[in-house]
Amino acid sequence: MSRRKKDPLRVLTVEEQQALTRLSRSQAAPAVEVTRAKLLLAVARGDDYQDAARAVGRRSGDAVAHLVTRFNREGTAALTPHHGGGRRPTYGPEARGRIVAEAARVPTPEVD
């Protein structure tokens, strides 16, 4: 018998249901997003977290619980992965653009 869920999956809207179904069948979408969509659909169908994880070839029901919590908070935006570790980018997009523009300009010896 499984434990009581702290944060069960909320009822899916029609748009969310359609988006998850479409994404779960996609051949072109990133694999992690397809897997997450399949997990959420399995939980919405009534599967236990552990059973949903096993259905898509995963082992951890805890990871499914974290995904469900994030989905309840963020909606379908929870399907895209966040930063996965490693060093954060030093420069943002606007700073990178300024650096590229500075490197591309013709040098002026008097001013430089």
PDB file of C-alpha atoms in Angstrom:
ATOM      1  CA  MET A   1       0.000   0.000   0.000  1.00  0.00           C
ATOM      2  CA  SER A   2       1.405   3.397  -0.959  1.00  0.00           C
ATOM      3  CA  ARG A   3       1.671   6.362   1.315  1.00  0.00           C
ATOM      4  CA  ARG A   4      -0.651   9.339   1.116  1.00  0.00           C
ATOM      5  CA  LYS A   5       0.557  11.836  -1.473  1.00  0.00           C
ATOM      6  CA  LYS A   6       1.614  15.207  -0.063  1.00  0.00           C
ATOM      7  CA  ASP A   7       0.916  17.056  -3.305  1.00  0.00           C
ATOM      8  CA  PRO A   8      -1.347  15.012  -5.634  1.00  0.00           C
ATOM      9  CA  LEU A   9      -1.707  15.947  -9.271  1.00  0.00           C
ATOM     10  CA  ARG A  10      -4.352  18.591  -9.804  1.00  0.00           C
ATOM     11  CA  VAL A  11      -7.100  18.091 -12.376  1.00  0.00           C
ATOM     12  CA  LEU A  12      -5.769  18.761 -15.866  1.00  0.00           C
ATOM     13  CA  THR A  13      -7.458  21.343 -18.050  1.00  0.00           C
ATOM     14  CA  VAL A  14      -8.557  20.327 -21.536  1.00  0.00           C
ATOM     15  CA  GLU A  15      -5.708  22.342 -23.085  1.00  0.00           C
ATOM     16  CA  GLU A  16      -3.134  20.738 -20.780  1.00  0.00           C
ATOM     17  CA  GLN A  17      -4.501  17.268 -21.516  1.00  0.00           C
ATOM     18  CA  GLN A  18      -4.281  17.904 -25.264  1.00  0.00           C
ATOM     19  CA  ALA A  19      -0.783  19.407 -25.020  1.00  0.00           C
ATOM     20  CA  LEU A  20       0.500  16.492 -22.935  1.00  0.00           C
ATOM     21  CA  THR A  21      -1.051  13.926 -25.275  1.00  0.00           C
ATOM     22  CA  ARG A  22       0.388  15.654 -28.339  1.00  0.00           C
ATOM     23  CA  LEU A  23       3.820  15.918 -26.738  1.00  0.00           C
ATOM     24  CA  SER A  24       3.814  12.314 -25.513  1.00  0.00           C
ATOM     25  CA  ARG A  25       3.386  11.140 -29.116  1.00  0.00           C
ATOM     26  CA  SER A  26       5.928  13.536 -30.627  1.00  0.00           C
ATOM     27  CA  GLN A  27       8.887  12.175 -32.568  1.00  0.00           C
ATOM     28  CA  ALA A  28      10.627  15.557 -32.875  1.00  0.00           C
ATOM     29  CA  ALA A  29      10.380  16.929 -29.321  1.00  0.00           C
ATOM     30  CA  PRO A  30      13.255  16.460 -26.858  1.00  0.00           C
ATOM     31  CA  ALA A  31      13.128  13.029 -25.216  1.00  0.00           C
ATOM     32  CA  VAL A  32      13.061  14.427 -21.683  1.00  0.00           C
ATOM     33  CA  GLU A  33       9.905  16.430 -22.458  1.00  0.00           C
ATOM     34  CA  VAL A  34       8.206  13.411 -24.043  1.00  0.00           C
ATOM     35  CA  THR A  35       9.050  11.276 -21.009  1.00  0.00           C
ATOM     36  CA  ARG A  36       7.752  13.892 -18.590  1.00  0.00           C
ATOM     37  CA  ALA A  37       4.508  14.207 -20.568  1.00  0.00           C
ATOM     38  CA  LYS A  38       4.058  10.422 -20.455  1.00  0.00           C
ATOM     39  CA  LEU A  39       4.682  10.418 -16.703  1.00  0.00           C
ATOM     40  CA  LEU A  40       2.093  13.114 -16.068  1.00  0.00           C
ATOM     41  CA  LEU A  41      -0.475  11.379 -18.259  1.00  0.00           C
ATOM     42  CA  ALA A  42       0.083   8.115 -16.398  1.00  0.00           C
ATOM     43  CA  VAL A  43      -0.406   9.828 -13.039  1.00  0.00           C
ATOM     44  CA  ALA A  44      -3.519  11.604 -14.363  1.00  0.00           C
ATOM     45  CA  ARG A  45      -4.832   8.218 -15.471  1.00  0.00           C
ATOM     46  CA  GLY A  46      -4.594   7.035 -11.868  1.00  0.00           C
ATOM     47  CA  ASP A  47      -1.276   5.187 -11.802  1.00  0.00           C
ATOM     48  CA  ASP A  48       0.850   5.260  -8.687  1.00  0.00           C
ATOM     49  CA  TYR A  49       4.065   7.301  -8.948  1.00  0.00           C
ATOM     50  CA  GLN A  50       6.210   4.159  -8.896  1.00  0.00           C
ATOM     51  CA  ASP A  51       4.069   2.459 -11.553  1.00  0.00           C
ATOM     52  CA  ALA A  52       4.183   5.559 -13.757  1.00  0.00           C
ATOM     53  CA  ALA A  53       7.973   5.663 -13.448  1.00  0.00           C
ATOM     54  CA  ARG A  54       8.288   1.999 -14.386  1.00  0.00           C
ATOM     55  CA  ALA A  55       5.956   2.469 -17.374  1.00  0.00           C
ATOM     56  CA  VAL A  56       8.434   4.856 -19.003  1.00  0.00           C
ATOM     57  CA  GLY A  57      11.558   2.963 -17.982  1.00  0.00           C
ATOM     58  CA  ARG A  58      12.463   4.958 -14.871  1.00  0.00           C
ATOM     59  CA  ARG A  59      12.995   3.651 -11.359  1.00  0.00           C
ATOM     60  CA  SER A  60      12.286   6.571  -9.053  1.00  0.00           C
ATOM     61  CA  GLY A  61       8.791   7.363  -7.932  1.00  0.00           C
ATOM     62  CA  ASP A  62      10.252  10.273  -5.959  1.00  0.00           C
ATOM     63  CA  ALA A  63      11.296  11.984  -9.198  1.00  0.00           C
ATOM     64  CA  VAL A  64       7.707  11.644 -10.414  1.00  0.00           C
ATOM     65  CA  ALA A  65       6.482  13.245  -7.189  1.00  0.00           C
ATOM     66  CA  HIS A  66       8.840  16.184  -7.747  1.00  0.00           C
ATOM     67  CA  LEU A  67       7.633  16.523 -11.344  1.00  0.00           C
ATOM     68  CA  VAL A  68       3.986  16.497 -10.210  1.00  0.00           C
ATOM     69  CA  THR A  69       4.692  19.199  -7.623  1.00  0.00           C
ATOM     70  CA  ARG A  70       6.452  21.332 -10.219  1.00  0.00           C
ATOM     71  CA  PHE A  71       3.631  20.773 -12.726  1.00  0.00           C
ATOM     72  CA  ASN A  72       1.040  21.848 -10.156  1.00  0.00           C
ATOM     73  CA  ARG A  73       3.030  25.053  -9.636  1.00  0.00           C
ATOM     74  CA  GLU A  74       4.154  25.902 -13.203  1.00  0.00           C
ATOM     75  CA  GLY A  75       1.803  24.062 -15.547  1.00  0.00           C
ATOM     76  CA  THR A  76       3.196  22.814 -18.857  1.00  0.00           C
ATOM     77  CA  ALA A  77       6.335  24.922 -18.354  1.00  0.00           C
ATOM     78  CA  ALA A  78       7.442  22.189 -15.928  1.00  0.00           C
ATOM     79  CA  LEU A  79       8.128  19.905 -18.899  1.00  0.00           C
ATOM     80  CA  THR A  80      11.209  21.839 -20.015  1.00  0.00           C
ATOM     81  CA  PRO A  81      14.318  21.130 -17.969  1.00  0.00           C
ATOM     82  CA  HIS A  82      15.969  23.806 -15.874  1.00  0.00           C
ATOM     83  CA  HIS A  83      19.698  24.406 -15.661  1.00  0.00           C
ATOM     84  CA  GLY A  84      21.230  20.990 -15.070  1.00  0.00           C
ATOM     85  CA  GLY A  85      24.361  21.942 -13.210  1.00  0.00           C
ATOM     86  CA  GLY A  86      27.729  23.214 -14.138  1.00  0.00           C
ATOM     87  CA  ARG A  87      28.899  26.769 -14.186  1.00  0.00           C
ATOM     88  CA  ARG A  88      26.334  29.500 -14.764  1.00  0.00           C
ATOM     89  CA  PRO A  89      26.920  31.704 -17.818  1.00  0.00           C
ATOM     90  CA  THR A  90      29.129  34.668 -16.963  1.00  0.00           C
ATOM     91  CA  TYR A  91      27.606  37.037 -19.505  1.00  0.00           C
ATOM     92  CA  GLY A  92      23.963  37.486 -20.419  1.00  0.00           C
ATOM     93  CA  PRO A  93      22.678  37.866 -23.993  1.00  0.00           C
ATOM     94  CA  GLU A  94      22.966  41.680 -24.024  1.00  0.00           C
ATOM     95  CA  ALA A  95      26.514  41.620 -22.645  1.00  0.00           C
ATOM     96  CA  ARG A  96      27.487  38.989 -25.210  1.00  0.00           C
ATOM     97  CA  GLY A  97      26.078  41.171 -27.976  1.00  0.00           C
ATOM     98  CA  ARG A  98      28.161  44.151 -26.801  1.00  0.00           C
ATOM     99  CA  ILE A  99      31.299  42.004 -26.657  1.00  0.00           C
ATOM    100  CA  VAL A 100      30.735  40.661 -30.177  1.00  0.00           C
ATOM    101  CA  ALA A 101      30.075  44.170 -31.500  1.00  0.00           C
ATOM    102  CA  GLU A 102      33.249  45.477 -29.843  1.00  0.00           C
ATOM    103  CA  ALA A 103      35.322  42.639 -31.288  1.00  0.00           C
ATOM    104  CA  ALA A 104      33.841  43.195 -34.756  1.00  0.00           C
ATOM    105  CA  ARG A 105      34.462  46.960 -34.942  1.00  0.00           C
ATOM    106  CA  VAL A 106      37.453  48.380 -36.739  1.00  0.00           C
ATOM    107  CA  PRO A 107      40.128  49.517 -34.270  1.00  0.00           C
ATOM    108  CA  THR A 108      40.911  53.208 -34.000  1.00  0.00           C
ATOM    109  CA  PRO A 109      44.442  53.630 -32.629  1.00  0.00           C
ATOM    110  CA  GLU A 110      43.917  57.227 -31.502  1.00  0.00           C
ATOM    111  CA  VAL A 111      40.933  56.428 -29.299  1.00  0.00           C
ATOM    112  CA  ASP A 112      42.009  52.967 -28.214  1.00  0.00           C
TER     113      ASP A 112
END
